Each structure stands twice: as C-alpha cells, then as structure tokens.
Coordinates of C-alpha atoms in Angstrom, one line a residue:
M772 CA 43.2 -13.7 -42.6
K773 CA 40.3 -12.2 -40.7
M774 CA 39.2 -13.8 -37.4
K775 CA 35.4 -14.1 -37.2
P776 CA 34.1 -15.1 -33.7
E777 CA 31.7 -17.9 -33.5
K778 CA 28.2 -17.5 -32.1
N779 CA 29.0 -19.4 -28.9
Q780 CA 32.0 -17.2 -28.3
V781 CA 29.9 -14.0 -28.6
T782 CA 27.3 -15.5 -26.3
W783 CA 29.9 -16.4 -23.7
G784 CA 31.5 -13.0 -24.0
I785 CA 28.2 -11.2 -23.4
T786 CA 27.5 -13.5 -20.5
I787 CA 30.9 -12.9 -18.8
F788 CA 30.4 -9.1 -19.3
V789 CA 26.9 -9.1 -17.7
V790 CA 28.2 -11.2 -14.8
C791 CA 31.1 -8.8 -14.2
V792 CA 28.8 -5.8 -14.2
C793 CA 26.4 -7.6 -11.8
L794 CA 29.4 -8.4 -9.5
M795 CA 30.5 -4.8 -9.5
L796 CA 27.0 -3.5 -8.8
A797 CA 26.7 -6.0 -5.9
Y798 CA 30.1 -4.9 -4.5
Y799 CA 29.1 -1.2 -4.5
V800 CA 25.6 -1.9 -3.1
I801 CA 27.1 -3.9 -0.2
F802 CA 30.2 -1.8 0.6
D803 CA 29.1 1.6 -0.6
G804 CA 25.3 1.5 -0.3
M805 CA 24.9 4.9 1.4
T806 CA 26.6 6.7 -1.5
I807 CA 24.4 4.9 -4.0
A808 CA 21.3 5.8 -2.0
R809 CA 22.4 9.4 -1.7
N810 CA 23.0 9.6 -5.5
L811 CA 19.7 8.0 -6.2
G812 CA 18.0 10.5 -3.8
N813 CA 19.6 13.4 -5.7
I814 CA 18.4 11.9 -9.0
V815 CA 14.9 11.5 -7.7
D816 CA 14.9 15.0 -6.2
S817 CA 16.0 16.5 -9.6
L818 CA 13.3 14.6 -11.4
S819 CA 10.6 15.3 -8.8
G820 CA 8.5 17.4 -11.2
I821 CA 8.5 14.7 -13.8
I822 CA 7.7 12.0 -11.2
I823 CA 4.8 14.0 -9.9
G824 CA 3.5 14.5 -13.5
I825 CA 3.7 10.7 -14.2
V826 CA 1.9 9.9 -10.9
I827 CA -0.8 12.5 -11.7
A828 CA -1.2 11.1 -15.2
Y829 CA -1.4 7.5 -13.9
I830 CA -4.1 8.4 -11.4
L831 CA -6.1 10.3 -14.1
I832 CA -5.9 7.7 -16.8
P833 CA -9.1 5.9 -15.7
L834 CA -10.9 9.2 -15.8
L835 CA -9.5 10.0 -19.2
E836 CA -10.5 6.6 -20.6
G837 CA -14.0 6.8 -19.0
V838 CA -14.5 10.2 -20.7
E839 CA -13.4 8.8 -24.1
H840 CA -15.2 5.4 -24.0
R841 CA -18.4 6.5 -22.3
I842 CA -19.0 10.0 -23.6
L843 CA -16.9 11.0 -26.6
M844 CA -16.6 7.8 -28.6
P845 CA -20.4 7.3 -28.8
I846 CA -20.7 10.9 -30.0
Y847 CA -18.1 10.4 -32.8
K848 CA -19.6 7.0 -33.7
K849 CA -23.0 8.6 -34.0
H850 CA -21.6 11.1 -36.5
G851 CA -19.9 8.3 -38.5
Y852 CA -16.3 8.6 -37.3
D853 CA -14.1 5.7 -36.2
V854 CA -11.9 6.9 -33.4
S855 CA -10.6 3.6 -32.1
I856 CA -7.0 2.4 -32.1
A857 CA -7.5 0.3 -35.3
K858 CA -5.4 1.0 -38.4
T859 CA -8.4 2.0 -40.4
A860 CA -9.6 4.6 -37.8
D861 CA -9.6 8.3 -38.5
K862 CA -6.3 9.4 -36.8
K863 CA -7.1 13.1 -37.1
K864 CA -10.5 12.8 -35.4
R865 CA -8.9 10.5 -32.7
S866 CA -6.3 13.1 -32.0
Q867 CA -9.0 15.7 -31.7
M868 CA -11.0 13.5 -29.3
R869 CA -7.9 12.9 -27.2
K870 CA -7.3 16.7 -26.8
I871 CA -11.0 17.2 -25.8
S872 CA -10.8 14.4 -23.3
I873 CA -7.6 15.7 -21.8
L874 CA -9.2 19.1 -21.5
I875 CA -12.2 17.6 -19.6
T876 CA -10.0 15.5 -17.4
M877 CA -7.6 18.3 -16.4
T878 CA -10.6 20.6 -15.8
V879 CA -12.2 18.1 -13.4
F880 CA -8.8 17.6 -11.7
L881 CA -8.2 21.3 -11.2
I882 CA -11.8 21.8 -9.9
L883 CA -11.1 19.1 -7.3
L884 CA -7.9 20.8 -6.4
Y885 CA -9.6 24.2 -6.1
S886 CA -12.3 22.7 -3.9
L887 CA -9.6 21.2 -1.7
F888 CA -7.7 24.4 -1.3
R889 CA -10.7 26.7 -1.3
V890 CA -13.2 24.8 0.9
I891 CA -11.6 22.0 2.9
I892 CA -8.2 23.4 3.8
P893 CA -9.5 26.7 5.2
Q894 CA -11.9 24.8 7.5
L895 CA -9.0 22.5 8.5
V896 CA -6.8 25.5 9.4
S897 CA -9.7 27.1 11.3
S898 CA -10.4 23.9 13.2
I899 CA -6.7 23.5 14.1
R900 CA -6.4 27.1 15.2
E901 CA -9.5 26.8 17.3
I902 CA -8.2 23.7 19.0
A903 CA -4.9 25.4 19.7
N904 CA -6.6 28.5 21.2
N905 CA -8.9 26.3 23.4
L906 CA -6.1 23.9 24.4
P907 CA -5.7 25.2 28.0
M908 CA -9.4 24.7 28.6
Y909 CA -9.3 21.2 27.1
I910 CA -6.3 20.3 29.2
K911 CA -8.2 21.6 32.3
N912 CA -11.2 19.4 31.3
I913 CA -8.9 16.3 31.0
D914 CA -7.3 17.2 34.3
D915 CA -10.7 17.4 36.0
Y916 CA -11.9 14.1 34.6
S917 CA -8.6 12.4 35.5
N918 CA -8.7 13.7 39.1
L919 CA -12.3 12.5 39.4
F920 CA -11.3 9.1 38.2
L921 CA -8.1 8.7 40.1
A922 CA -9.4 10.0 43.4
N923 CA -10.0 6.5 44.6
N924 CA -7.0 4.9 42.8
P925 CA -3.8 6.2 44.4
D926 CA -1.5 3.5 43.0
L927 CA -2.7 4.2 39.5
Q928 CA -2.3 7.9 40.0
Q929 CA 1.3 7.4 41.2
I930 CA 2.2 5.5 38.0
I931 CA 0.6 8.1 35.8
D932 CA 2.3 11.0 37.6
S933 CA 5.7 9.3 37.1
Q934 CA 5.1 8.8 33.4
L935 CA 4.0 12.4 33.0
D936 CA 7.2 13.6 34.7
N937 CA 9.2 11.6 32.1
Y938 CA 7.2 13.2 29.3
Y939 CA 7.7 16.6 30.8
E940 CA 11.5 16.1 30.8
T941 CA 11.4 15.1 27.2
L942 CA 9.3 18.0 26.2
S943 CA 11.5 20.4 28.1
S944 CA 14.7 19.2 26.4
Y945 CA 13.0 19.5 23.0
L946 CA 12.0 23.1 23.8
T947 CA 15.4 24.1 25.0
Q948 CA 17.4 22.3 22.3
K949 CA 15.1 22.7 19.2
L950 CA 12.8 25.6 19.7
L951 CA 14.8 28.1 21.7
P952 CA 17.4 28.6 19.0
L953 CA 14.6 29.9 16.8
L954 CA 13.7 32.7 19.2
P955 CA 14.4 36.4 18.1
G956 CA 17.7 36.3 20.0
N957 CA 19.2 34.1 17.2
V958 CA 18.5 36.1 14.1
N959 CA 20.8 34.2 11.9
T960 CA 19.0 30.9 12.6
I961 CA 15.6 32.4 11.9
V962 CA 16.9 33.9 8.6
R963 CA 18.4 30.6 7.6
Y964 CA 15.2 28.6 8.3
A965 CA 13.0 31.2 6.7
S966 CA 15.2 31.2 3.5
R967 CA 15.1 27.4 3.4
S968 CA 11.3 27.4 3.8
F969 CA 10.9 30.0 1.0
I970 CA 13.2 28.1 -1.4
S971 CA 11.3 24.9 -0.6
G972 CA 8.0 26.6 -1.2
I973 CA 9.2 27.9 -4.6
K974 CA 10.5 24.4 -5.5
I975 CA 7.1 22.8 -4.6
V976 CA 5.2 25.3 -6.8
F977 CA 7.7 24.8 -9.6
D978 CA 7.4 20.9 -9.3
L979 CA 3.6 21.1 -9.4
V980 CA 3.6 23.3 -12.5
V981 CA 6.1 21.0 -14.2
G982 CA 4.0 18.0 -13.1
L983 CA 0.8 19.3 -14.6
I984 CA 2.6 20.0 -17.9
V985 CA 4.2 16.5 -17.9
A986 CA 0.8 14.9 -17.0
I987 CA -0.8 16.5 -20.1
Y988 CA 2.0 15.1 -22.3
V989 CA 1.8 11.7 -20.8
L990 CA -2.0 11.5 -21.1
N991 CA -1.7 12.6 -24.7
S992 CA 1.0 10.1 -25.6
K993 CA 0.3 7.1 -23.4
E994 CA -0.4 4.8 -26.3
R995 CA 2.8 5.9 -27.9
F996 CA 4.8 4.9 -24.8
T997 CA 3.2 1.4 -24.6
T998 CA 3.7 0.9 -28.4
K999 CA 7.4 1.7 -28.3
G1000 CA 7.8 -0.6 -25.3
K1001 CA 6.1 -3.5 -27.1
K1002 CA 8.3 -2.8 -30.2
M1003 CA 11.5 -3.0 -28.1
A1004 CA 10.4 -6.1 -26.3
Y1005 CA 9.8 -8.0 -29.6
A1006 CA 13.0 -6.6 -31.0
V1007 CA 15.2 -7.8 -28.1
L1008 CA 13.5 -10.9 -26.8
K1009 CA 12.0 -14.1 -28.3
E1010 CA 8.3 -14.3 -29.0
D1011 CA 7.3 -16.2 -25.9
A1012 CA 9.6 -14.2 -23.6
A1013 CA 8.2 -10.9 -25.0
N1014 CA 4.6 -12.1 -24.6
E1015 CA 5.3 -13.0 -21.0
L1016 CA 7.0 -9.7 -20.3
I1017 CA 4.1 -7.6 -21.8
S1018 CA 1.6 -9.8 -20.0
G1019 CA 3.5 -9.1 -16.7
F1020 CA 3.4 -5.3 -17.3
R1021 CA -0.3 -5.5 -18.1
F1022 CA -0.9 -7.4 -14.8
V1023 CA 1.1 -4.7 -12.9
N1024 CA -0.9 -2.0 -14.5
Y1025 CA -4.2 -3.7 -13.7
T1026 CA -3.2 -4.4 -10.1
F1027 CA -2.0 -0.8 -9.4
Q1028 CA -4.9 0.9 -11.2
G1029 CA -7.5 -1.4 -9.6
F1030 CA -6.1 -1.0 -6.1
I1031 CA -5.1 2.6 -6.0
G1032 CA -8.1 3.9 -8.0
G1033 CA -10.5 1.8 -6.0
K1034 CA -9.0 2.8 -2.6
L1035 CA -9.2 6.5 -3.6
V1036 CA -12.9 6.2 -4.5
D1037 CA -13.6 4.1 -1.4
S1038 CA -11.8 6.6 0.9
L1039 CA -13.6 9.5 -0.6
I1040 CA -17.0 7.9 0.0
I1041 CA -16.0 6.9 3.6
G1042 CA -14.9 10.5 4.2
V1043 CA -18.2 11.9 3.0
I1044 CA -20.3 9.4 5.0
C1045 CA -18.1 10.2 8.1
Y1046 CA -18.8 14.0 7.6
I1047 CA -22.6 13.4 7.3
G1048 CA -22.5 11.1 10.4
C1049 CA -20.5 13.7 12.4
I1050 CA -23.0 16.4 11.5
M1051 CA -26.0 14.2 12.5
L1052 CA -24.3 13.2 15.8
K1053 CA -23.2 16.8 16.5
I1054 CA -19.6 15.8 16.8
P1055 CA -17.2 18.8 16.9
Y1056 CA -14.9 19.6 14.0
P1057 CA -16.6 17.4 11.5
V1058 CA -14.4 18.5 8.5
L1059 CA -11.1 17.9 10.3
I1060 CA -12.2 14.5 11.6
S1061 CA -13.7 13.4 8.3
V1062 CA -10.6 14.3 6.4
V1063 CA -8.4 12.4 8.9
V1064 CA -10.7 9.3 8.6
G1065 CA -10.9 9.5 4.8
A1066 CA -7.1 10.1 4.3
T1067 CA -6.0 7.3 6.6
N1068 CA -8.6 4.9 5.1
V1069 CA -6.3 4.7 2.0
I1070 CA -3.9 2.7 4.1
P1071 CA -5.1 -1.0 4.1
F1072 CA -6.1 -2.7 7.3
F1073 CA -4.4 -0.3 9.7
G1074 CA -5.8 2.9 8.2
P1075 CA -9.3 2.7 9.8
Y1076 CA -7.8 2.2 13.3
I1077 CA -5.4 5.1 12.8
G1078 CA -8.1 7.4 11.6
G1079 CA -10.5 6.4 14.4
G1080 CA -7.7 6.7 17.0
V1081 CA -6.7 10.2 15.9
G1082 CA -10.3 11.4 15.8
A1083 CA -11.0 10.0 19.2
L1084 CA -7.9 11.6 20.6
I1085 CA -9.0 15.0 19.3
L1086 CA -12.5 14.6 20.8
V1087 CA -11.2 13.3 24.2
L1088 CA -9.7 16.8 24.8
I1089 CA -13.1 18.4 24.1
N1090 CA -15.7 15.9 25.3
P1091 CA -15.0 12.3 26.3
V1092 CA -18.6 11.3 25.8
K1093 CA -18.5 12.5 22.2
A1094 CA -15.2 10.6 21.7
L1095 CA -17.0 7.4 22.8
V1096 CA -19.9 8.1 20.5
F1097 CA -17.4 8.7 17.6
L1098 CA -15.6 5.5 18.3
I1099 CA -18.8 3.5 18.1
F1100 CA -19.8 5.3 14.9
V1101 CA -16.3 4.6 13.3
I1102 CA -16.5 1.0 14.2
V1103 CA -19.9 0.7 12.5
L1104 CA -18.6 2.7 9.5
Q1105 CA -15.6 0.5 9.1
Q1106 CA -17.6 -2.6 9.3
F1107 CA -19.8 -1.3 6.4
D1108 CA -16.6 -0.4 4.5
G1109 CA -14.9 -3.7 5.1
N1110 CA -17.8 -6.0 4.4
I1111 CA -19.9 -4.1 1.8
L1112 CA -18.4 -1.0 0.2
G1113 CA -14.7 -2.1 0.0
P1114 CA -15.4 -5.5 -1.6
T1115 CA -17.9 -3.9 -4.0
I1116 CA -15.4 -1.4 -5.3
L1117 CA -12.1 -3.3 -5.0
G1118 CA -13.3 -6.9 -5.3
N1119 CA -10.2 -9.1 -5.2
S1120 CA -7.9 -6.6 -6.9
T1121 CA -4.7 -7.8 -5.2
G1122 CA -5.4 -11.5 -4.7
L1123 CA -3.7 -11.4 -1.2
S1124 CA -5.0 -12.9 2.0
S1125 CA -5.3 -10.8 5.1
F1126 CA -2.0 -12.2 6.5
W1127 CA -0.1 -11.1 3.4
V1128 CA -1.7 -7.6 3.4
I1129 CA -0.5 -7.1 7.0
F1130 CA 2.9 -8.5 6.1
A1131 CA 3.2 -6.1 3.1
I1132 CA 2.1 -3.0 5.1
T1133 CA 4.5 -3.8 7.9
L1134 CA 7.5 -4.6 5.6
F1135 CA 7.1 -1.6 3.2
G1136 CA 6.0 0.8 5.9
G1137 CA 9.2 0.1 7.7
L1138 CA 11.3 0.4 4.6
W1139 CA 9.6 3.5 2.9
G1140 CA 7.6 5.1 5.7
V1141 CA 4.2 6.6 4.7
V1142 CA 4.7 5.9 1.0
G1143 CA 5.3 2.3 1.8
L1144 CA 2.0 2.1 3.7
F1145 CA 0.1 3.3 0.6
I1146 CA 1.8 1.3 -2.2
G1147 CA 3.2 -1.7 -0.3
V1148 CA 0.2 -3.9 -0.9
P1149 CA 0.1 -3.6 -4.7
I1150 CA 3.9 -4.0 -4.9
F1151 CA 3.8 -7.2 -2.8
A1152 CA 0.7 -8.4 -4.8
V1153 CA 2.8 -8.2 -8.0
F1154 CA 5.7 -10.0 -6.4
Y1155 CA 3.3 -12.7 -5.0
A1156 CA 1.8 -13.2 -8.5
F1157 CA 5.3 -13.4 -10.0
V1158 CA 6.4 -16.1 -7.6
S1159 CA 3.1 -18.0 -8.1
R1160 CA 3.6 -17.8 -11.9
I1161 CA 7.1 -19.2 -11.7
T1162 CA 6.0 -21.9 -9.4
N1163 CA 3.2 -23.0 -11.7
V1164 CA 5.5 -23.0 -14.7
L1165 CA 8.1 -25.2 -13.0
L1166 CA 5.3 -27.6 -11.8
A1167 CA 3.9 -27.8 -15.3
R1168 CA 7.3 -28.7 -16.8
R1169 CA 7.5 -31.6 -14.3
G1170 CA 4.1 -32.8 -15.1
L1171 CA 2.7 -32.0 -11.7
D1172 CA -0.6 -30.4 -10.8
T1173 CA -0.7 -26.6 -10.5
R1174 CA -3.9 -26.4 -8.5
T1175 CA -3.2 -25.4 -4.9
N1176 CA -6.1 -27.4 -3.4
E1177 CA -4.6 -30.7 -4.7
Y1178 CA -1.7 -30.3 -2.2
A1179 CA -3.8 -30.1 0.9
D1180 CA -4.0 -33.8 1.5
L1181 CA -0.6 -34.6 -0.1
A1182 CA 1.9 -36.5 2.0
Y1183 CA 4.6 -37.0 -0.7
I1184 CA 5.1 -37.9 -4.3
E1185 CA 6.7 -41.2 -5.2
D1186 CA 7.4 -42.1 -8.9
G1187 CA 4.8 -39.5 -10.0
E1188 CA 2.1 -41.0 -7.8
Y1189 CA 0.4 -38.8 -5.2
K1190 CA 0.5 -40.3 -1.7
L1191 CA -2.2 -38.9 0.7
L1192 CA -2.0 -38.0 4.4
S1193 CA -5.5 -39.5 4.8
D1194 CA -4.1 -42.9 3.8
K1195 CA -2.5 -44.3 7.0
N1196 CA -0.4 -46.7 4.9
N1197 CA 1.8 -43.8 3.7
T1198 CA 4.4 -43.5 6.4
K1199 CA 7.5 -42.1 4.6
H1200 CA 8.8 -38.6 4.9
N1201 CA 7.3 -38.0 8.3
A1202 CA 3.8 -38.5 6.9
R1203 CA 2.7 -39.8 10.4
K1204 CA 3.5 -37.6 13.3
N1205 CA 4.4 -38.8 16.8
S1206 CA 1.8 -39.0 19.5
S1207 CA 1.6 -36.1 21.8
A1208 CA 2.6 -36.3 25.4
F1209 CA -1.0 -36.2 26.6
K1210 CA -2.0 -38.9 24.2
K1211 CA 0.9 -41.1 25.3
L1212 CA -0.1 -40.5 28.9
F1213 CA -3.8 -41.3 28.3
H1214 CA -2.9 -44.3 26.1
F1215 CA -0.5 -45.6 28.8
D1216 CA -3.2 -45.2 31.5
V1217 CA -5.7 -47.1 29.5
K1218 CA -3.2 -49.8 28.6
A1219 CA -2.2 -50.1 32.3
K1220 CA -5.8 -50.5 33.4
K1221 CA -6.3 -53.3 30.8
N1222 CA -3.1 -55.1 32.0
D1223 CA -4.3 -54.8 35.6
K1224 CA -7.7 -56.2 34.7
K1225 CA -6.1 -59.0 32.8
T1226 CA -3.8 -59.9 35.7
E1227 CA -6.8 -59.8 38.1
D1228 CA -8.8 -62.1 35.9
E1229 CA -5.9 -64.6 35.7
T1230 CA -5.6 -64.5 39.5
K1231 CA -9.2 -65.4 39.9

C-alpha cells in the first residue's frame, strides 16, 4: 500500500522548510554577518566585469532604444519591413536592425570615452600639476591675506593658531607613519605597493574589456531576458501575483532609468554651462572646476553644495576675489538647475518630497558611501512606492478611502463613518488637544478680571 501525501501536507512541509531556511539565514546574518559580508564581497569582486557590463548596458539602453525607434525603425518601415516585437514581424530584419543599433550605440559610447581620456583628463592632470607646483605661492597668498585680516583680531588669531598646531601634529604623524615607509630606504615596501598597483591596473583593464563584451550581449538579448523572466513568473505564481510582480519590476526600471538617465544628462548640461561661465568670468582652471561641479551634481540635493565648496576651496588658494565670484555664479547656476532645468528633465521621476530625498541620501550614503549617494534616492523611491502600494491595498480591502488628502481633517473612524477634526463635537481619541500654558494663563487672567468686575458691581 502506497502512501500518497495530501495537498495540505505538501503545503505545510514546504512552509516548514522555508521557515527553517529563513531562521538559519537570520542566525548566520546576526551572529556571523562579517563572514557573509566577506563572502559576498569576494563574489562581487569575482563578478566585477559582468557587473560593470550590466551597468554599462543599463545606462546605454535609452540610447539604444532611441536609435531604434527614432532612426532605424522609420527607415525599415519606409522600405516595407515590420521590425517590431509583434509575432508577425520580420525577425531576420529585426535582428539586423538590433546589430546596427548596437554598433551605433557602442560607437557613440566609445567616442565619449575617448573624448574623456583624450581631452578632459589631460587638462585635469595639467591643472592639478600646476596647482601642486604653485602651492607654495598659494599658501603664501593665503598667509598674507590671513595676517592682514587677523592683525586687529588677536583672540581669533590665537584660536586659529591652536587649530593649525593640531592639524600640523596630525599631518606629521601621517607622514611619519604612512609615507616614510615608502621612501627608498624600504625597498621591499615599495616593490610590494608597486606590484599591487600593477596587478590592480591589469584587473581594471580586464574588467573593462569584459564589461564591454557583456554590455554588447546584454543589449542584444535584453528582450530575451525579460521574456524568460515573465515566463518564470507566470509558471510559479498565480495570475494576479505574477501581474503585480511584473508591474513592480517595470516600476523599478522606469524609476531608475528616469532618475539616473535624467541626472546624467542634467549634470552634463550643468558642467558645460559651468565651463562656459568660467571662461566668460575668467576663472582659473575652468575644466577642473567644471568637471567637479558636473560630477557632484549627480548627487541629489547635497551635490551642488559639494561641487561649489570644492571649486571655491581651489580658487581661495589662488584668488579669493575669484572664489567669491565663482560662489555667486554657482548659486545662480544651481537655482537655474533646481527650478528650471532639473524639473524639465527629471519631472517627478522619484515621487519623493525633499525631506525623503535628504533622508535617503543620508541613510544610503552612510551605508554604502559614494555609491549610496548616487543610487540611494531611486532605491528609496522604489521602497516608498512599495509601502504606499501595500497601504492602499489594505485600505481598499477594508473599504476605506485610499486618497491621502481625505485623511488631513480626519479625527478618527467610528463604525465606518469619518469623524473630522474640524467638528468640535468629535472629542474621542484625543481629537481635542489640551490648552497651552499661555492660553491657560491668558484665559485665567481674562476670567479673573471678569470675576473682579462682577464683584465690584455687586458691591456697588
């Protein structure tokens, strides 16, 4: 006699197994988290080339789709070929169109990289070298300006001198403990660092080459990946759950592409405008300062202040007047970006208020460093939308309103009826707050005067 498990038994068995696995994972995360983090770091490091390729492909997908939909598809349609994703489309011609669009996209990307390494980076190196060579003169200028300013402020000068002494001690300890071991007297240390740098350089080049190859494969097969993902979703989940899952992934894709792509374009335009402005205002090192302003502008909210501060710090060493002019120019530029250019390009791609943007940057910047500053906002936007979606679903199941504005004047809900704060008859659940101390004092004073007047009238 064969024992055949019932459906409920199978379900309970799978549930118990999943719970046990989750408990084991939670135990290792809590008590052995460093080992897990180290292993994950090794996995990410070994797959760095593939990760770079996926990131490159994801950034280039809007360019690829633009080339296909705006240039190549009209040309094929004009010659009578259907190259859409429909079943009746000409798959051979569509494959041909995809290869041409990938060639155009990668050519544009490589030209931009070549321009970066051929034009911008040499000027950056030249500017940094010039600043380093002229650093003694810049320090002397700062010293002259500070002595002129502090001549009539001995107390302030004493405070600044004490702080400089502390910084000098920190710098001296760094030089003796970190840099002196690298001097020619310690040949083994120099060889070790040089070999590590050489191996790291080779690995970076190898990862870039692998990344470019992976990016080409991902761009060529992006529909195939999404198709298989949808196929697996409908195979494993119920129809409604699969639809919600696919909808969620589409929302994540739209959020990240809209924010990252828009921020890159916005920062590129700001960098170009900053370069033109620096040339017109005759500000030194326009390429270096414009690259700093454009690169930091990718960071939401705090980026403009970081870029402006770094640029002003560089200019203070050279010419404090030019630093002041640059700060005024950056403030005007960022007002243009925040009120005109940014909203035009980005719109409301994240759906987050200013408070949540600051919260996301602070949280993910503290967790993941520079990477968190760049991608923290879209990640938190997805989480925020997920929580909002769950909230609305639960409200709808209970027959409650899902519109946020309807809860502004809400005091409480009783037997399905909305009780309003504006209605003074609704006093339950702390709907009416206690009077403040000032109001009580004022009310007592007025009431006391009325009682005194009443007593005086009765006496008369």
